GROMACS .gro file of C-alpha atoms in nm:
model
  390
    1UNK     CA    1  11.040  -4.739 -18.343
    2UNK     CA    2  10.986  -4.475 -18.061
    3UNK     CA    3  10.584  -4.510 -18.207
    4UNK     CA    4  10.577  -4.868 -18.207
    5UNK     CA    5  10.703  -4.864 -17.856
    6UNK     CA    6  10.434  -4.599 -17.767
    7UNK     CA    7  10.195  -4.821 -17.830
    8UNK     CA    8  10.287  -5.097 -17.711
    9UNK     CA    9  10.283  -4.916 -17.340
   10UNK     CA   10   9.940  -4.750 -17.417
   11UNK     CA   11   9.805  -5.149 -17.484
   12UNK     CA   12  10.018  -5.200 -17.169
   13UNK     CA   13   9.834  -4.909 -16.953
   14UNK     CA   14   9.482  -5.076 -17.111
   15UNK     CA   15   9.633  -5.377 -16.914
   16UNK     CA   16   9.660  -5.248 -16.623
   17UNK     CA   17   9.336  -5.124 -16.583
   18UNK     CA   18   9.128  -5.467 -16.689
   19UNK     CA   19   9.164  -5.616 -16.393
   20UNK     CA   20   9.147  -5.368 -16.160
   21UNK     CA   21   8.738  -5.369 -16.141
   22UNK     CA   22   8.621  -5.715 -16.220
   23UNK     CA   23   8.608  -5.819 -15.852
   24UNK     CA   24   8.351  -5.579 -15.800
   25UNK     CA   25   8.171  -5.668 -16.074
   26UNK     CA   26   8.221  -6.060 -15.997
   27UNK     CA   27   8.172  -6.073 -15.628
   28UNK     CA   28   7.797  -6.092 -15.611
   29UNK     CA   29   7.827  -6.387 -15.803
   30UNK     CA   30   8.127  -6.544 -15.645
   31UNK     CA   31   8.048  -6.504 -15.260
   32UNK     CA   32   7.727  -6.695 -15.329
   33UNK     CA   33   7.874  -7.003 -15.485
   34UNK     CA   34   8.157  -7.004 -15.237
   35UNK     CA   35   7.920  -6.983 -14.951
   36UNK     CA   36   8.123  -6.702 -14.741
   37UNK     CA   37   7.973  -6.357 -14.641
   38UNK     CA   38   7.971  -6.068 -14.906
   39UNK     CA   39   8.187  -5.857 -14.686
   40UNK     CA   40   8.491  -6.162 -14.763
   41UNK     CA   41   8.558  -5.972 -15.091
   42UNK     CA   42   8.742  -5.735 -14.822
   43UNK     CA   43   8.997  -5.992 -14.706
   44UNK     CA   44   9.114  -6.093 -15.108
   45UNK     CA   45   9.147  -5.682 -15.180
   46UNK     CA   46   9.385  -5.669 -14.873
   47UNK     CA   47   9.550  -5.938 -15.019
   48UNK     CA   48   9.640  -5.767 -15.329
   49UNK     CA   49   9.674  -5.487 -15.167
   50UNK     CA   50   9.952  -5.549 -14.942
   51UNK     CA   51  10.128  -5.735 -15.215
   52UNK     CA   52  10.109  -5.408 -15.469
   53UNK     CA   53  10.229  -5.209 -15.191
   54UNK     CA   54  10.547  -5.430 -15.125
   55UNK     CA   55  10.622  -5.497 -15.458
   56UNK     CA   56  10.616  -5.101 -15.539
   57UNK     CA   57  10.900  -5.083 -15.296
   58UNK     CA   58  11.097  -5.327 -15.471
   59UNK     CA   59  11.033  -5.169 -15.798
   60UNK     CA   60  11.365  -4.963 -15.792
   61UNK     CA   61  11.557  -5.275 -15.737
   62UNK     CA   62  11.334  -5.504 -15.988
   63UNK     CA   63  11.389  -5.229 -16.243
   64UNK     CA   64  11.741  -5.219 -16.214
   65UNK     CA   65  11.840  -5.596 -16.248
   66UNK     CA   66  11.584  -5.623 -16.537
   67UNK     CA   67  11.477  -5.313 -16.692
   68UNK     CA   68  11.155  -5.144 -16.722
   69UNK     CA   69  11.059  -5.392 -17.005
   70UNK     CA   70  11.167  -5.683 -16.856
   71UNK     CA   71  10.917  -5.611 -16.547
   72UNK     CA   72  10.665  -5.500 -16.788
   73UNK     CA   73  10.676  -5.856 -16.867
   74UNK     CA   74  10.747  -6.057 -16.565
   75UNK     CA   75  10.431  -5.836 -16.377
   76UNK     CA   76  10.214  -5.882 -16.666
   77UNK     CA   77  10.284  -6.252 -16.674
   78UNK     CA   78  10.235  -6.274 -16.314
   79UNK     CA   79   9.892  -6.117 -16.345
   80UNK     CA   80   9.778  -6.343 -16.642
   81UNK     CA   81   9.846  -6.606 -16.445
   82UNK     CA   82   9.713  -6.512 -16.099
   83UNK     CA   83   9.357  -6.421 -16.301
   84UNK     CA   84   9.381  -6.790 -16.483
   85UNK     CA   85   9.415  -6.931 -16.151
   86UNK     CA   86   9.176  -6.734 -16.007
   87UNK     CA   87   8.882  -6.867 -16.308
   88UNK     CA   88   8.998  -7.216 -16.167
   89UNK     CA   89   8.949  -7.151 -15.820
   90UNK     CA   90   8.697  -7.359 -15.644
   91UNK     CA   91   8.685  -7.212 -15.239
   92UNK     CA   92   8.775  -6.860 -15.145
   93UNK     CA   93   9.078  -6.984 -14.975
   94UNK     CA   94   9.219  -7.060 -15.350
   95UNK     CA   95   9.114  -6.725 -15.431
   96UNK     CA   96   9.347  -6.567 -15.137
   97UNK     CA   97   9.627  -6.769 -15.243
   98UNK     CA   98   9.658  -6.643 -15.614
   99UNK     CA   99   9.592  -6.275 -15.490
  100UNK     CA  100   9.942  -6.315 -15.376
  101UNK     CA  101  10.102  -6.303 -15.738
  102UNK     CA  102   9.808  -6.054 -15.813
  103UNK     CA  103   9.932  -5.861 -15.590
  104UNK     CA  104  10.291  -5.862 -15.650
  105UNK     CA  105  10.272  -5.811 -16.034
  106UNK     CA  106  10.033  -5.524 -15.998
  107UNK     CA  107  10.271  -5.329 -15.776
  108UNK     CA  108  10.578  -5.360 -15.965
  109UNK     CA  109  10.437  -5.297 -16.309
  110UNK     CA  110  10.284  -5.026 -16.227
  111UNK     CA  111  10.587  -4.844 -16.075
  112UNK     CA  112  10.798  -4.910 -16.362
  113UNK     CA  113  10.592  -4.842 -16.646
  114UNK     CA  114  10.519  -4.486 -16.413
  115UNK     CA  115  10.878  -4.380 -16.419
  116UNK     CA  116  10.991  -4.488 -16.759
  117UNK     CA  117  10.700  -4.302 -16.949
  118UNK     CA  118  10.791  -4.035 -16.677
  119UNK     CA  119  11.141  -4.002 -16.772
  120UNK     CA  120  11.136  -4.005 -17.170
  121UNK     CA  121  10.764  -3.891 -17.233
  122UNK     CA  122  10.595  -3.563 -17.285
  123UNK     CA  123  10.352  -3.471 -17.010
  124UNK     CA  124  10.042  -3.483 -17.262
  125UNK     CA  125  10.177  -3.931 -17.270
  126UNK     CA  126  10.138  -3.928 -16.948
  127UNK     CA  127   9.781  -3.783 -16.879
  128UNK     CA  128   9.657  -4.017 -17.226
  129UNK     CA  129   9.856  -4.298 -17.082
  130UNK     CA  130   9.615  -4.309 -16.751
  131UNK     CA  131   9.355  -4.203 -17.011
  132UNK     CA  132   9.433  -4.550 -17.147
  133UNK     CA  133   9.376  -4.732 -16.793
  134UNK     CA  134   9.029  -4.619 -16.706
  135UNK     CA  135   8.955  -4.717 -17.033
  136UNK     CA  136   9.059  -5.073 -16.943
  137UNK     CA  137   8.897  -5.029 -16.587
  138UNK     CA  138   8.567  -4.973 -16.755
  139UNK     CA  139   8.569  -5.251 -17.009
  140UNK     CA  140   8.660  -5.535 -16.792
  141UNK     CA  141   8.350  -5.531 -16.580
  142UNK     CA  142   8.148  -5.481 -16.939
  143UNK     CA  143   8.370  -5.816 -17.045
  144UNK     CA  144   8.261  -5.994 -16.727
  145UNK     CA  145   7.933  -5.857 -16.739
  146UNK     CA  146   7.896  -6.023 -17.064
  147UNK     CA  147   8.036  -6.373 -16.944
  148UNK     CA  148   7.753  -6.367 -16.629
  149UNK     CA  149   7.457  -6.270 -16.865
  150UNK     CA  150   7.588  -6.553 -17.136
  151UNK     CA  151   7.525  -6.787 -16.835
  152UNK     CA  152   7.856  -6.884 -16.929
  153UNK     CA  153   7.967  -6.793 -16.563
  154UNK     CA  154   8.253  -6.561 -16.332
  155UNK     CA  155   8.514  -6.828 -16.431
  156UNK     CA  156   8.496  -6.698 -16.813
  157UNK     CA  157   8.526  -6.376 -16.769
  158UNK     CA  158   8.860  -6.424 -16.549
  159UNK     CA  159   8.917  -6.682 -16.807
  160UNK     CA  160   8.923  -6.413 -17.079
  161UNK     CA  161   9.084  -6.127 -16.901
  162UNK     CA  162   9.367  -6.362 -16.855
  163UNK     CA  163   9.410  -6.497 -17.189
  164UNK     CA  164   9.429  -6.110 -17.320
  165UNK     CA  165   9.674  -6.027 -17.102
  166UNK     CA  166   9.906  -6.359 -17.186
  167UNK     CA  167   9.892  -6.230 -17.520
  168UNK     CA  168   9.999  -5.912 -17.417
  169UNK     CA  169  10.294  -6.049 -17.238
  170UNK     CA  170  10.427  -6.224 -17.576
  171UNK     CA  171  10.400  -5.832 -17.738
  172UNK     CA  172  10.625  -5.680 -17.449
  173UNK     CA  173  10.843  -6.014 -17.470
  174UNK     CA  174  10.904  -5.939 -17.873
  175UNK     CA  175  10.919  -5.545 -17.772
  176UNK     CA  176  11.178  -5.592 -17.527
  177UNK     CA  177  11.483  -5.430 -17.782
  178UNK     CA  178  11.275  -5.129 -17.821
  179UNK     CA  179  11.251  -5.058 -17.469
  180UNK     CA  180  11.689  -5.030 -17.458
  181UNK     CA  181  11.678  -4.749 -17.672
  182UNK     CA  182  11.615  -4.414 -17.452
  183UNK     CA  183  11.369  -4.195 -17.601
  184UNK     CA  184  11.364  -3.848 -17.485
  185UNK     CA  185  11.673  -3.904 -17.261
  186UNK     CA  186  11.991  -3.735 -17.271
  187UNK     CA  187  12.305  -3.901 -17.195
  188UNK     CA  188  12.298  -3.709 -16.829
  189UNK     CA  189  11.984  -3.896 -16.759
  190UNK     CA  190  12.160  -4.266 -16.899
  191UNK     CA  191  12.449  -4.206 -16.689
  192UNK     CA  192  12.252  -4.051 -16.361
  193UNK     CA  193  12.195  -4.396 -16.166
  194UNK     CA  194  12.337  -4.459 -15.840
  195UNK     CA  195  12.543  -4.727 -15.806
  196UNK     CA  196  12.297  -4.868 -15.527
  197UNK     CA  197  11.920  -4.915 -15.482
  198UNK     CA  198  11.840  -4.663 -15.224
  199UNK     CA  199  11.725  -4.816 -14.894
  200UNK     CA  200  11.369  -4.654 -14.757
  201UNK     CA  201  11.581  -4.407 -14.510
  202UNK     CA  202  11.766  -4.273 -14.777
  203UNK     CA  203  11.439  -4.206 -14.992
  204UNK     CA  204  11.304  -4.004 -14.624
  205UNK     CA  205  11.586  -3.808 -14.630
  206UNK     CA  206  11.574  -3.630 -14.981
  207UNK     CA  207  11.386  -3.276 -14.935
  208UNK     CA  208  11.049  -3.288 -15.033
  209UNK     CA  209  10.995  -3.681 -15.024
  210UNK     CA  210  10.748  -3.665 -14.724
  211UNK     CA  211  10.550  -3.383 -14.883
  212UNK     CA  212  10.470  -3.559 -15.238
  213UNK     CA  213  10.402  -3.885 -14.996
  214UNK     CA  214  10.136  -3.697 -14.809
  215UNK     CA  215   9.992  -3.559 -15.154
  216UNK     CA  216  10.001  -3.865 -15.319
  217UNK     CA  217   9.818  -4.033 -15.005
  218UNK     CA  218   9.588  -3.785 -14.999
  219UNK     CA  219   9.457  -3.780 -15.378
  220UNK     CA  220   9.437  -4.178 -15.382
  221UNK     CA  221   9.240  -4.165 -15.047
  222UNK     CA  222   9.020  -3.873 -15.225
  223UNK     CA  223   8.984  -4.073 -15.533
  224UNK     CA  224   8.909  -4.422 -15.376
  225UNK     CA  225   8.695  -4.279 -15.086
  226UNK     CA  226   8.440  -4.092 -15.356
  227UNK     CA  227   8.430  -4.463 -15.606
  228UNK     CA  228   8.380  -4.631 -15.297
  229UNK     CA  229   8.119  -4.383 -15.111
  230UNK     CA  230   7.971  -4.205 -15.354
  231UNK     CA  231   7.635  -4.422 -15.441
  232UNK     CA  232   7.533  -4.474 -15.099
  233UNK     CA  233   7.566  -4.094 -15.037
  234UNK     CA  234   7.293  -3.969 -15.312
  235UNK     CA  235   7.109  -4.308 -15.182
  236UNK     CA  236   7.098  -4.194 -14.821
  237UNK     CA  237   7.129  -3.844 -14.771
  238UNK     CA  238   7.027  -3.642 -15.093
  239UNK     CA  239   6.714  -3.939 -15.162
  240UNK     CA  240   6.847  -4.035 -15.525
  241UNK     CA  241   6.706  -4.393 -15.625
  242UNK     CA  242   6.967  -4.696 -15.600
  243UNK     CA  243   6.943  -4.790 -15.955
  244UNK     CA  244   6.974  -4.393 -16.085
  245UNK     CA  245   7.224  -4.380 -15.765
  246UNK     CA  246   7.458  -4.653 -15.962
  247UNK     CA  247   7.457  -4.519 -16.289
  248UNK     CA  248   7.515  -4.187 -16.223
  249UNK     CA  249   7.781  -4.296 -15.984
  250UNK     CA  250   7.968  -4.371 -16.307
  251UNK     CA  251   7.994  -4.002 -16.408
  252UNK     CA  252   8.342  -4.005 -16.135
  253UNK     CA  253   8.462  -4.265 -16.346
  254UNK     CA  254   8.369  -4.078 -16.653
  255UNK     CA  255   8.494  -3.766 -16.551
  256UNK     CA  256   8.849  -3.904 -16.470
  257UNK     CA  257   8.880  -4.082 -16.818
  258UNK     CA  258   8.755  -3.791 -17.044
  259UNK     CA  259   8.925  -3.564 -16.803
  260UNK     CA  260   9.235  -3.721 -16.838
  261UNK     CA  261   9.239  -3.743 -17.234
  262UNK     CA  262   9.142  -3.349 -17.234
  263UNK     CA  263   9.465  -3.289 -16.995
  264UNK     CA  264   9.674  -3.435 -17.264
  265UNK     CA  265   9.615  -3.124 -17.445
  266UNK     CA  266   9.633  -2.888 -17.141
  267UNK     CA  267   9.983  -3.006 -17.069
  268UNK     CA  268  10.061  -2.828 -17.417
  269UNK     CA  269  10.025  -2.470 -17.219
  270UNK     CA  270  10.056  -2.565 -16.885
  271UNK     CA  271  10.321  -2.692 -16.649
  272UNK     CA  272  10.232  -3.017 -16.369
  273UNK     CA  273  10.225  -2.789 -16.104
  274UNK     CA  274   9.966  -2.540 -16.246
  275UNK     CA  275   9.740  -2.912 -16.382
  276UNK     CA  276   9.773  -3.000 -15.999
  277UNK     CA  277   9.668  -2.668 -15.848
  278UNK     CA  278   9.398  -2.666 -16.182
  279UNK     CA  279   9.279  -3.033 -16.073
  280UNK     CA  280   9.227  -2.903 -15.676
  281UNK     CA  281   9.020  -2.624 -15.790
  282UNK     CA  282   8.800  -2.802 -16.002
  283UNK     CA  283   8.777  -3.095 -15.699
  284UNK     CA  284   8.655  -2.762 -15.463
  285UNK     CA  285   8.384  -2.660 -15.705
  286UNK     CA  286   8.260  -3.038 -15.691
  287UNK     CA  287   8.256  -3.081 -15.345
  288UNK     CA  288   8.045  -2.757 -15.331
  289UNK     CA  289   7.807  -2.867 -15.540
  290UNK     CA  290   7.718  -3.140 -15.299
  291UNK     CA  291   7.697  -2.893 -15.035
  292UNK     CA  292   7.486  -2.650 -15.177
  293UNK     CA  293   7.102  -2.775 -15.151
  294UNK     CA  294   7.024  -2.665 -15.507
  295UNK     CA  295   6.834  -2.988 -15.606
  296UNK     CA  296   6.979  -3.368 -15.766
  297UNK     CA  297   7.092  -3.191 -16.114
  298UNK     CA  298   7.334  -2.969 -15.921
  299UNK     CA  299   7.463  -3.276 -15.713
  300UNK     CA  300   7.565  -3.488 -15.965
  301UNK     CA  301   7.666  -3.230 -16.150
  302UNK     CA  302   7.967  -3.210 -15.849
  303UNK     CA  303   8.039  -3.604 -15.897
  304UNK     CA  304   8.103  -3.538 -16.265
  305UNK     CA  305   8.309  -3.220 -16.143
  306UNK     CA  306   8.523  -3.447 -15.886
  307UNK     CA  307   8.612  -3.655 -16.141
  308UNK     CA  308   8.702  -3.396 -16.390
  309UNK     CA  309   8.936  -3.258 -16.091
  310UNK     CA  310   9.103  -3.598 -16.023
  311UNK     CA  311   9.228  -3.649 -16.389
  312UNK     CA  312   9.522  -3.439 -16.408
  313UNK     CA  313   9.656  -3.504 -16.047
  314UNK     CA  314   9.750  -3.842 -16.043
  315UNK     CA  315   9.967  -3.807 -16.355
  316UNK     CA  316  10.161  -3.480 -16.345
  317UNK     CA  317  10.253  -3.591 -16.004
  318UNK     CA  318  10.416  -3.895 -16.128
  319UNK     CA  319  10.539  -3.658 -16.453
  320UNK     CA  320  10.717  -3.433 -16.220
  321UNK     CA  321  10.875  -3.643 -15.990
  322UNK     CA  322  11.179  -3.720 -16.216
  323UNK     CA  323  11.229  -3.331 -16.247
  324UNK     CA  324  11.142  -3.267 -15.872
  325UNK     CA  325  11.425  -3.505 -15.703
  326UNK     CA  326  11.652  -3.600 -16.002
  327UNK     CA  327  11.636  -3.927 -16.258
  328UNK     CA  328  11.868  -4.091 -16.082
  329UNK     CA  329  11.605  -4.114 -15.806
  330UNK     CA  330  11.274  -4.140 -15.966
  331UNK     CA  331  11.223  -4.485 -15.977
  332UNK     CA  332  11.272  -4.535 -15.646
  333UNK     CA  333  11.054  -4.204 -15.534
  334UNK     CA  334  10.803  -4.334 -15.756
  335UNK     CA  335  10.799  -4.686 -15.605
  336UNK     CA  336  10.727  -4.519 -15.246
  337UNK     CA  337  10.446  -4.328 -15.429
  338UNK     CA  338  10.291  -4.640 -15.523
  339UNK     CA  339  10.297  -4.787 -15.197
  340UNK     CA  340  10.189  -4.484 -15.047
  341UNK     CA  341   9.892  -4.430 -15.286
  342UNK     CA  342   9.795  -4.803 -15.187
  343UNK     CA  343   9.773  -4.741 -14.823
  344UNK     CA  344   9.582  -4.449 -14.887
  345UNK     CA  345   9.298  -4.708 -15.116
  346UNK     CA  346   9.344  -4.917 -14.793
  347UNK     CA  347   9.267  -4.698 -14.520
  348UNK     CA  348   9.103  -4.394 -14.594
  349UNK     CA  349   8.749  -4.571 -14.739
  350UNK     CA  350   8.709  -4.800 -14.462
  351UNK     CA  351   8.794  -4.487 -14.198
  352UNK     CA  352   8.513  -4.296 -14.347
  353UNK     CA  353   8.285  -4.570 -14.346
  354UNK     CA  354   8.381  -4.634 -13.962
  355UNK     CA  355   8.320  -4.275 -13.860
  356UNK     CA  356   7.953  -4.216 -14.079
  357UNK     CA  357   7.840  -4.551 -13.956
  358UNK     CA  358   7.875  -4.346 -13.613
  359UNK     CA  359   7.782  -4.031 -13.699
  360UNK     CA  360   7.558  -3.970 -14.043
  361UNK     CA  361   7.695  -4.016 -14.389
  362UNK     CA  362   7.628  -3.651 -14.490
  363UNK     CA  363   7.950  -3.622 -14.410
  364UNK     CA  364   8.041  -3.750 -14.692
  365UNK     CA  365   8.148  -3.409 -14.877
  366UNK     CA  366   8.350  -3.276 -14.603
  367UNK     CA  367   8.553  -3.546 -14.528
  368UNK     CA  368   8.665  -3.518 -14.884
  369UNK     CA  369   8.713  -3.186 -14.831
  370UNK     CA  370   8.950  -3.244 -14.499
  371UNK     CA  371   9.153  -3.461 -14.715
  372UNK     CA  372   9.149  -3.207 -15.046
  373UNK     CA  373   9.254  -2.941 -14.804
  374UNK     CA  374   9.534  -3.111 -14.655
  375UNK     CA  375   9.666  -3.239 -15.030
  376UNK     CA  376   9.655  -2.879 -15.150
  377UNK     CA  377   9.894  -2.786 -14.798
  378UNK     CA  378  10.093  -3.069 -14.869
  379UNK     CA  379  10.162  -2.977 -15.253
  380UNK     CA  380  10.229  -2.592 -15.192
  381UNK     CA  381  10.487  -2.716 -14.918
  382UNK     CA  382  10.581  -2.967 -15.201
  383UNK     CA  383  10.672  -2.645 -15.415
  384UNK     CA  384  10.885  -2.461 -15.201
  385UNK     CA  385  11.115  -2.764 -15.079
  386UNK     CA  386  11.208  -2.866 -15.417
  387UNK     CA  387  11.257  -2.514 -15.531
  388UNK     CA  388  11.429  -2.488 -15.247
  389UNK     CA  389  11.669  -2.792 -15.292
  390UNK     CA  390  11.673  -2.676 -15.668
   0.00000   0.00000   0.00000
């Protein structure tokens, strides 16, 4: 049963990661037909943004009144939904309105499934798990690419995303007894769950909260900024031609996904701390690379590096967390992580873009490297509050 209910929160984690890409790989042909500037696809990702962040600090209560199956569900539901109504959207203004739910079922879902696979999973689960999303992220845009090529149009490939993942909220909805039964968890763990949800300044005040905040911020602002950035940097400053630009752009992506399913066997000899510290050197070597004028091989060679560095951080963060501050508090803690990895998607891209558009965007490498350096600061002080509190 503890299998079957494996798998049903890999298919989940697939789930997650459909969505995430196809208005990226929509927009060109939606802005057009809508007749509003290309730059509008800005206002519907604050949209969902905000909403993910807000709904990732409700997660702690959500999770509480309904379980971490029941807003499985509800989120996944709310998602299916938003994407059918965005395939029958006819203005952008429709559009805004069902990033609302998109919004608020991406947060919350995301949160929950985080803690529970945190709290009753072996590390290696966790690092396949997210594995498991940028293998979704990568096929939606091939499923909407194949919709826009059929001529069959943007609308169908929302249209199928959303039908996918209303048949993946009947499989959590018939899964739902599995997800009562505790696997991995002791009776301590069962029984350690304050009687209240724990209000923002109560998460502040727990040593070490602000630290894995900061780190957290940092790596999703790292991550984001070098998807977002990346192309126009061997475009502009290192000469590399658009279209060989875009594909090889796709080597981050690449080296996050295989990265992540090779961690799954790293976490058999090594702790999260020493995968965080191991993903922060590898993210140095990349950044390097682009710094070093040894020729275009060398360059993207750091891309593929970056990547490779980014796979194990974002999960044996999460993986710790229950360890670091208790698992009576990890759901909440988590749910701030979430928000704060949000802002970070939210602010840190558009920053750099502000200060290269006024400077030169060979900065690209060390502004990556300002954040990187200020994540790996932020995790050692991390370390020695929790040991600390420990």
């Amino acid at each position: 049963m503890i299998h079957l209910l494996l798998a049903v929160i890999y298919v989940s984690f697939i789930s997650l990661g459909l969505p995430d890409s196809l208005l990226g790989a929509a927009w060109p042909s939606i802005y057009q037909g809508f007749g509003v500037p290309v730059s509008y696809s800005g206002v519907i990702f604050c949209i969902i943004s905000v909403g993910t962040v807000f709904s990732s600090l409700q997660s702690d209560r959500m999770t509480r009144r309904f379980g971490a199956g029941g807003v499985t569900a509800i989120s996944v539901a709310m998602t299916a939904a938003a994407l059918f109504g965005f395939s029958v959207s006819s203005s952008f203004w429709a559009m805004c309105l069902w990033a609302i739910p998109y919004g608020f079922g991406a947060g919350s879902v995301d949160a929950a499934l985080n803690n529970y696979v945190a709290l009753h999973f072996a590390s290696r689960h966790m690092s396949w798990l997210h594995c498991m999303w940028g293998i979704g992220a990568s096929v939606g845009p091939y499923i909407m690419g194949a919709a826009l090529s059929s001529r069959a149009g943007w609308q169908t490939g929302y249209r199928v995303i959303s039908v996918m993942q209303m048949v993946l909220t009947i499989i959590i909805l018939l899964s739902l007894p599995l997800w009562k039964t505790k696997p991995g968890a002791n009776a301590e763990e069962r029984e350690a769950v304050p009687a209240e949800v724990l209000t923002l300044k109560q998460i502040f005040r727990i040593s070490g909260v602000k630290e894995v905040l900061v780190t957290f911020f940092c790596y999703c602002s790292l991550e984001q900024t070098t998807s977002l950035w990346a192309s126009s940097y061997l475009v502009l400053n290192r000469g590399i031609a658009p279209e060989t630009a875009a594909g090889f752009a796709s080597l981050f992506f690449v080296g996050i996904t295989v990265g992540r399913a090779l961690c799954g066997f790293l976490t058999l000899k090594f702790d999260d701390t020493q995968m965080v510290r191991m993903g922060q050197g590898i993210i140095a070597i990349g950044i390097a690379a682009f710094l070093l004028p040894l020729g275009e091989a060398v360059t993207l060679a750091g891309l593929l590096l970056v990547g490779l560095g980014c796979a194990p951080i974002y999960p044996s963060i999460i993986h710790a967390t229950p360890g670091r501050f208790g698992a009576d508090r990890s759901q909440a803690i988590i749910g701030v992580q979430m928000a704060s990895a949000y802002i970070g998607n939210c602010l840190m891209p558009p920053l750099f873009g502000v200060i290269a558009n006024h400077t030169t965007i060979a900065i690209f490498p060390y502004y990556l490297l300002v954040i990187l350096i200020l994540m790996g600061y932020m995790h050692e002080a991390l370390q020695k509050k929790t040991k600390a509190a420990q």
